[in-house]
Coordinates of C-alpha atoms in Angstrom, one line a residue:
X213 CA -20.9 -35.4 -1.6
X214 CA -22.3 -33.2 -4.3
X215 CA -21.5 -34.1 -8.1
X216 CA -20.1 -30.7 -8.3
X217 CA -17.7 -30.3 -10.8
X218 CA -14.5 -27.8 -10.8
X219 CA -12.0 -26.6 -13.2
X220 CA -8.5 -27.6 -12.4
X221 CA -7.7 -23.8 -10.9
X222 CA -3.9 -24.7 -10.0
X223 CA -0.8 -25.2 -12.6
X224 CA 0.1 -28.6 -12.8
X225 CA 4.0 -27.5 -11.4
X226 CA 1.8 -27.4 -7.9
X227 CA 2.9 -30.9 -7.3
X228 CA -0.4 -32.5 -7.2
X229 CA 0.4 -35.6 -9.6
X230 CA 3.6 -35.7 -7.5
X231 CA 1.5 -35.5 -4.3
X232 CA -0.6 -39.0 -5.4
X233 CA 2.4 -41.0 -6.2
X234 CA 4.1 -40.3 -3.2
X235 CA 0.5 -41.2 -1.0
X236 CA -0.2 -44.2 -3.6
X237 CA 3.2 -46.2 -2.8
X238 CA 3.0 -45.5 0.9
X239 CA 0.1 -47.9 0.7
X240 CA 0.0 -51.7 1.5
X241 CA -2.0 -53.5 -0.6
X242 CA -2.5 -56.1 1.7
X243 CA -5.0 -53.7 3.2
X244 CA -7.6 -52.8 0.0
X245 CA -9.8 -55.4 -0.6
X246 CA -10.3 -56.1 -4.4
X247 CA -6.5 -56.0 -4.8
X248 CA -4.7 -58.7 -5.8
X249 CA -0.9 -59.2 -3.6
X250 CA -0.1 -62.5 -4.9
X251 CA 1.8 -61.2 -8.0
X252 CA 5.1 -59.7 -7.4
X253 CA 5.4 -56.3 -7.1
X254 CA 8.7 -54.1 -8.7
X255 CA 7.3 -50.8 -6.4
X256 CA 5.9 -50.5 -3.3
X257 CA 2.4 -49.2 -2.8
X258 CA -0.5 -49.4 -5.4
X259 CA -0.1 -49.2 -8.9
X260 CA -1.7 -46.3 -11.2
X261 CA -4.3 -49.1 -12.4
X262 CA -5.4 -50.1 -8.9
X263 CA -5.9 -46.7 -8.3
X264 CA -7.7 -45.9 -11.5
X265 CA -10.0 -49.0 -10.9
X266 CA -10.8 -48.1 -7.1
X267 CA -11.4 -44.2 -8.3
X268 CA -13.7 -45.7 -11.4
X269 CA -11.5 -43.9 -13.9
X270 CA -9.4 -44.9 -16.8
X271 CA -5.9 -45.6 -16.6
X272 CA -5.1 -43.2 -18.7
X273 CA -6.9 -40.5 -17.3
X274 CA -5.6 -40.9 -14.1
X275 CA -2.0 -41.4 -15.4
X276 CA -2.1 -38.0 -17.5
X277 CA -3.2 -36.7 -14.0
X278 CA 0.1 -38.1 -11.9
X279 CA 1.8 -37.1 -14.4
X280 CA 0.7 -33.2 -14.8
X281 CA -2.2 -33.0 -17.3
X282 CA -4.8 -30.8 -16.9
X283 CA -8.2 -32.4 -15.5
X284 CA -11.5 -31.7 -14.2
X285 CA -12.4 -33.2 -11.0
X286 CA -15.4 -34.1 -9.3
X287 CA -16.4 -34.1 -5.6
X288 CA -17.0 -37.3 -5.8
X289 CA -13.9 -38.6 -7.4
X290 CA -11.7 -36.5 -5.4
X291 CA -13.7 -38.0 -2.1
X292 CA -12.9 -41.6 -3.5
X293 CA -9.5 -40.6 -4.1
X294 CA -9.5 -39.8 -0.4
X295 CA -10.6 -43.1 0.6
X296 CA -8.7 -45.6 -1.5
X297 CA -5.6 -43.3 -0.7
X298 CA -6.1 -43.6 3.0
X299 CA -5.7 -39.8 3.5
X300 CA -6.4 -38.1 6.9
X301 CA -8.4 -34.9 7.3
X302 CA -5.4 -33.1 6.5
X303 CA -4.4 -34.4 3.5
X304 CA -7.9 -34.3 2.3
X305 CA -7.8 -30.5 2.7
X306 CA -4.7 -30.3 0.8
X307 CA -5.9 -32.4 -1.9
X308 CA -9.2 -30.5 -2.5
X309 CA -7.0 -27.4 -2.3
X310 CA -4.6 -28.2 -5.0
X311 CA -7.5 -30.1 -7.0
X312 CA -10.2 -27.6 -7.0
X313 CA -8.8 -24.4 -4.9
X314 CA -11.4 -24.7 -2.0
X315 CA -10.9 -26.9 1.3
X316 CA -14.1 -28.9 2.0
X317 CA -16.1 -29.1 5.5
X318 CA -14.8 -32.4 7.3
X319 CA -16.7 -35.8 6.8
X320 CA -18.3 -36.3 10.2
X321 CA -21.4 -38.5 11.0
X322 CA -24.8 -37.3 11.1
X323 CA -26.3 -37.0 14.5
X324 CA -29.6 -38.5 15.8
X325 CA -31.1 -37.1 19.7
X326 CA -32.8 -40.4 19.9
X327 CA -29.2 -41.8 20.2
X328 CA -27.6 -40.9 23.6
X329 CA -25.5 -42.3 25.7
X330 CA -27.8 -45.3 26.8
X331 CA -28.1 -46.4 23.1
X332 CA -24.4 -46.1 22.9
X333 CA -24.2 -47.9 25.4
X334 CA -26.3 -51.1 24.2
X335 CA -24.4 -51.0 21.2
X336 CA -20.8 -51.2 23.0
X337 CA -22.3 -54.0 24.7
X338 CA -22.6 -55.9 21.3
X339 CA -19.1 -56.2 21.6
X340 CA -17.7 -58.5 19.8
X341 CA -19.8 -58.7 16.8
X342 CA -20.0 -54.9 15.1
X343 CA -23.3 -53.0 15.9
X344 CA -24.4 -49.6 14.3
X345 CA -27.3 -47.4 14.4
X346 CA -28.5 -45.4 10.8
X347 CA -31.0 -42.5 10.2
X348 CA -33.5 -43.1 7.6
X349 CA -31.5 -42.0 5.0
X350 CA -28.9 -44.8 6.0
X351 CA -26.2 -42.4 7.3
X352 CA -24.4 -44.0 10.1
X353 CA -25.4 -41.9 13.5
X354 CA -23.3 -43.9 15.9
X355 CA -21.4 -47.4 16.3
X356 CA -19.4 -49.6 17.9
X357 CA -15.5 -50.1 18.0
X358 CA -15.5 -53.4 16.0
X359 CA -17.9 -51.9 13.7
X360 CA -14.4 -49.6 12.9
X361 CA -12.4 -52.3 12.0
X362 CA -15.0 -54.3 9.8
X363 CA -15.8 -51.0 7.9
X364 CA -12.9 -49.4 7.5
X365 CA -14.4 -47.0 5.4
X366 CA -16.3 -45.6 8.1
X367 CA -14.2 -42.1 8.2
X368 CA -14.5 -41.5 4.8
X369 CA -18.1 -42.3 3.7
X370 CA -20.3 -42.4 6.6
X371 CA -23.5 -43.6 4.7
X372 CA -24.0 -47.1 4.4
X373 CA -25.7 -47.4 1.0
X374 CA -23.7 -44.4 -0.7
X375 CA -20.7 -47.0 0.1
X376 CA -21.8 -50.1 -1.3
X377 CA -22.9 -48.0 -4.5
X378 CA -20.6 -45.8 -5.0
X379 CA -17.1 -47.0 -4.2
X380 CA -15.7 -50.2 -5.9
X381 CA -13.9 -51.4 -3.2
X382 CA -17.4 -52.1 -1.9
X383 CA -18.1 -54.7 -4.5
X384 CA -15.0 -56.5 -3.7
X385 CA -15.3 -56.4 0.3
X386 CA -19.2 -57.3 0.1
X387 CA -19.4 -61.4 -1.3
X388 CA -21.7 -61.6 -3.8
X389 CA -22.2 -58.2 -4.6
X390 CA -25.0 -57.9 -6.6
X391 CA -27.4 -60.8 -5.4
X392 CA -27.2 -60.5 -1.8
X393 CA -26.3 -57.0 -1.4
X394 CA -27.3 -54.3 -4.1
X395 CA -30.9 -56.1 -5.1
X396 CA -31.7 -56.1 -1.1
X397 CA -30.5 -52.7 -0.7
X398 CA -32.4 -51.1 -3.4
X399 CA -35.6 -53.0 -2.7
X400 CA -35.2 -51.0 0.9
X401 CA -34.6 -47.9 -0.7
X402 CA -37.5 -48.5 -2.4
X403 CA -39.8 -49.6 0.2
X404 CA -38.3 -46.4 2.4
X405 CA -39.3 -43.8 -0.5
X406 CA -42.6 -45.5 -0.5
X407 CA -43.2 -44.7 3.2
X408 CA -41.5 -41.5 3.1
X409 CA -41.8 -40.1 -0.2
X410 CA -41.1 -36.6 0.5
X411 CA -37.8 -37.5 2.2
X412 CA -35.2 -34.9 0.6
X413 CA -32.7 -37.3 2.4
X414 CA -33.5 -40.3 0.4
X415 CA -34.9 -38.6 -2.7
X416 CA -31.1 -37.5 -3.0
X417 CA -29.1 -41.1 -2.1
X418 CA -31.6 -42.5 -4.7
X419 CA -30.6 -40.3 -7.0
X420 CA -27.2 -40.1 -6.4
X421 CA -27.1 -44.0 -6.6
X422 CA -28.6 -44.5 -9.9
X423 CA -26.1 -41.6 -11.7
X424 CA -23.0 -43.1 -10.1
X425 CA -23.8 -46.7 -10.5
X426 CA -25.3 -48.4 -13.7
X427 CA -25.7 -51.3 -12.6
X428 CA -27.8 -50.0 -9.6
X429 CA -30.2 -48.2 -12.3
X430 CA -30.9 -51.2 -13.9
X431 CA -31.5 -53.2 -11.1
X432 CA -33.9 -49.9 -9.6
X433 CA -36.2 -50.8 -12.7
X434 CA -37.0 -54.2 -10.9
X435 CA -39.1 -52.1 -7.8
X436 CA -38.5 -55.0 -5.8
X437 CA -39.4 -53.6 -2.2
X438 CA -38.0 -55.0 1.1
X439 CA -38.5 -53.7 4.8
X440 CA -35.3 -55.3 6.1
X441 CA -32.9 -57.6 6.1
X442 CA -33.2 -58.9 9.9
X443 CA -32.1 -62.6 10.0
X444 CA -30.4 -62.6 6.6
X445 CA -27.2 -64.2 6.2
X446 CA -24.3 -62.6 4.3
X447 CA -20.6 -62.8 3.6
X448 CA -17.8 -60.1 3.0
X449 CA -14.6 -60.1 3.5
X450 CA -12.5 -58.5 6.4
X451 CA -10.0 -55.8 4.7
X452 CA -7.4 -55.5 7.6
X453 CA -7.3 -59.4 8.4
X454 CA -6.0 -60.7 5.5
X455 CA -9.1 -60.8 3.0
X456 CA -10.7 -63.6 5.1
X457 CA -14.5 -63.7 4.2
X458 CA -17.1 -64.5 7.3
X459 CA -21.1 -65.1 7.3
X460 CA -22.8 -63.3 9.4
X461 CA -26.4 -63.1 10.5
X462 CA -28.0 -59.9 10.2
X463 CA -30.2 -58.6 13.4
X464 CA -32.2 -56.2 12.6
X465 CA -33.9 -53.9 15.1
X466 CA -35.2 -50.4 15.6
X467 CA -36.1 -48.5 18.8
X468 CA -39.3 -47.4 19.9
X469 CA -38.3 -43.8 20.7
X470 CA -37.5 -43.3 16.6
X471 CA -38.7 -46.5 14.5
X472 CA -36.7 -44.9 11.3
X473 CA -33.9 -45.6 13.1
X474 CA -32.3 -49.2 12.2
X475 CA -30.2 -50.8 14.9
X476 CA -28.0 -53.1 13.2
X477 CA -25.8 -56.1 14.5
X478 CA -23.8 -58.2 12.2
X479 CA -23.5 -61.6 14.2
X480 CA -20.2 -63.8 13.1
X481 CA -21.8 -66.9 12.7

């Protein structure tokens, strides 16, 4: 997603606030990592403050913007709306329409030739741990079913390192955030621009990272460099099984037809 920025073309008696409360309390909360469904609830759904925290907004920016206020929108912020919202392709097009008066191309995955139906095949037989194959850039070319249900945020951001930066319900589903996960990553990053330095691919998740993350930019200043993470062991938590955090052992791998590519399997230890 670009960092774009549109004027709020449509009148605010469009609906659009009326739109997001409707598609916030449809949600269960059970289901979000990060949120907290111990406390009791007077509504259904998410409240405006969940939302504003998963969308890294104020709470009272995004309540002026249920409630009709005028507002400038982002790409991203409207694709991060998409995500903690759970909308479907359909109701992302009718979001960006309302939003920003255009309907964006649909989020699909980046292809790869080196990956055909033999690759596929290896990683389906992963089954059950989840298995996935990324381009050097770190966008997800294929994967396996489990892989679905681990990363639920598969449909919506198919780049693996744009997630864990740039959505906060990353930081919440990966244990540990910042030690085991975002120092790693970066020092990959790193040691990937270093090989590839010309890479318009990473040049642009690098960048994109360190505008939409502080935290990220400070830690970039470190240029710690790591290949990767093969036989790590990390934790996160399972968003459609009740929160319940696993270890797993990372196996790293890539294949000799394309060495960029990494072939991934999280093993439940």
């Amino acid at each position: 997603m670009s960092e774009q920025r549109h004027e709020n073309r449509r009148p605010s008696s469009d609906g659009l606030g009326e739109l997001l409360k409707a598609w916030r309390e449809r949600l269960d909360p059970s289901r979000i990592p990060g949120i907290d469904t111990t406390r009791r609830r007077l509504k259904p759904g998410l409240t405006q403050a969940e939302v504003a925290a998963l969308t890294s907004v104020s709470i009272s920016w995004y309540r002026t913007l249920e409630t009709g206020g005028q507002r400038q929108f982002s790409d991203d912020f409207l694709q991060k709306l998409v995500m903690t919202l759970r909308l479907d392709e359909t109701e992302r097009a009718l979001l960006f329409q309302m939003a920003v008066g255009y309907t964006p191309a649909p989020v699909t995955l980046a292809t790869d030739t080196s990956v055909d139906e033999h690759m596929q095949d290896l990683l389906d037989q992963m089954l059950p741990h989840p298995a996935y194959i990324s381009n050097l850039s770190w966008d997800i070319v294929a994967h396996n079913r489990p892989q679905e249900s681990w990363f639920p945020w598969l449909p919506y951001e198919p780049n693996m390192m744009r997630w864990a930066f740039l959505y906060p319900e990353a930081q919440e589903q990966l244990v540990n955030w910042l030690e085991d996960w975002a120092r790693p990553f970066l020092a990959q990053i790193h040691y990937a621009l270093g090989m590839h330095p010309k890479s318009e691919g990473l040049l642009k998740l690098r960048d994109d990272i360190l505008a939409g993350n502080p935290a990220a930019a400070q830690l970039w200043e470190e240029r710690r460099t790591q290949v990767h993470p093969d036989g790590n062991v990390r934790r996160f938590k399972l968003p459609h099984h009740g929160g319940e955090v696993v270890s797993v052992r990372i196996m790293a791998m890539a294949p000799m037809s394309n060495p960029d590519l990494r072939f991934i399997v999280l093993k439940r230890l």
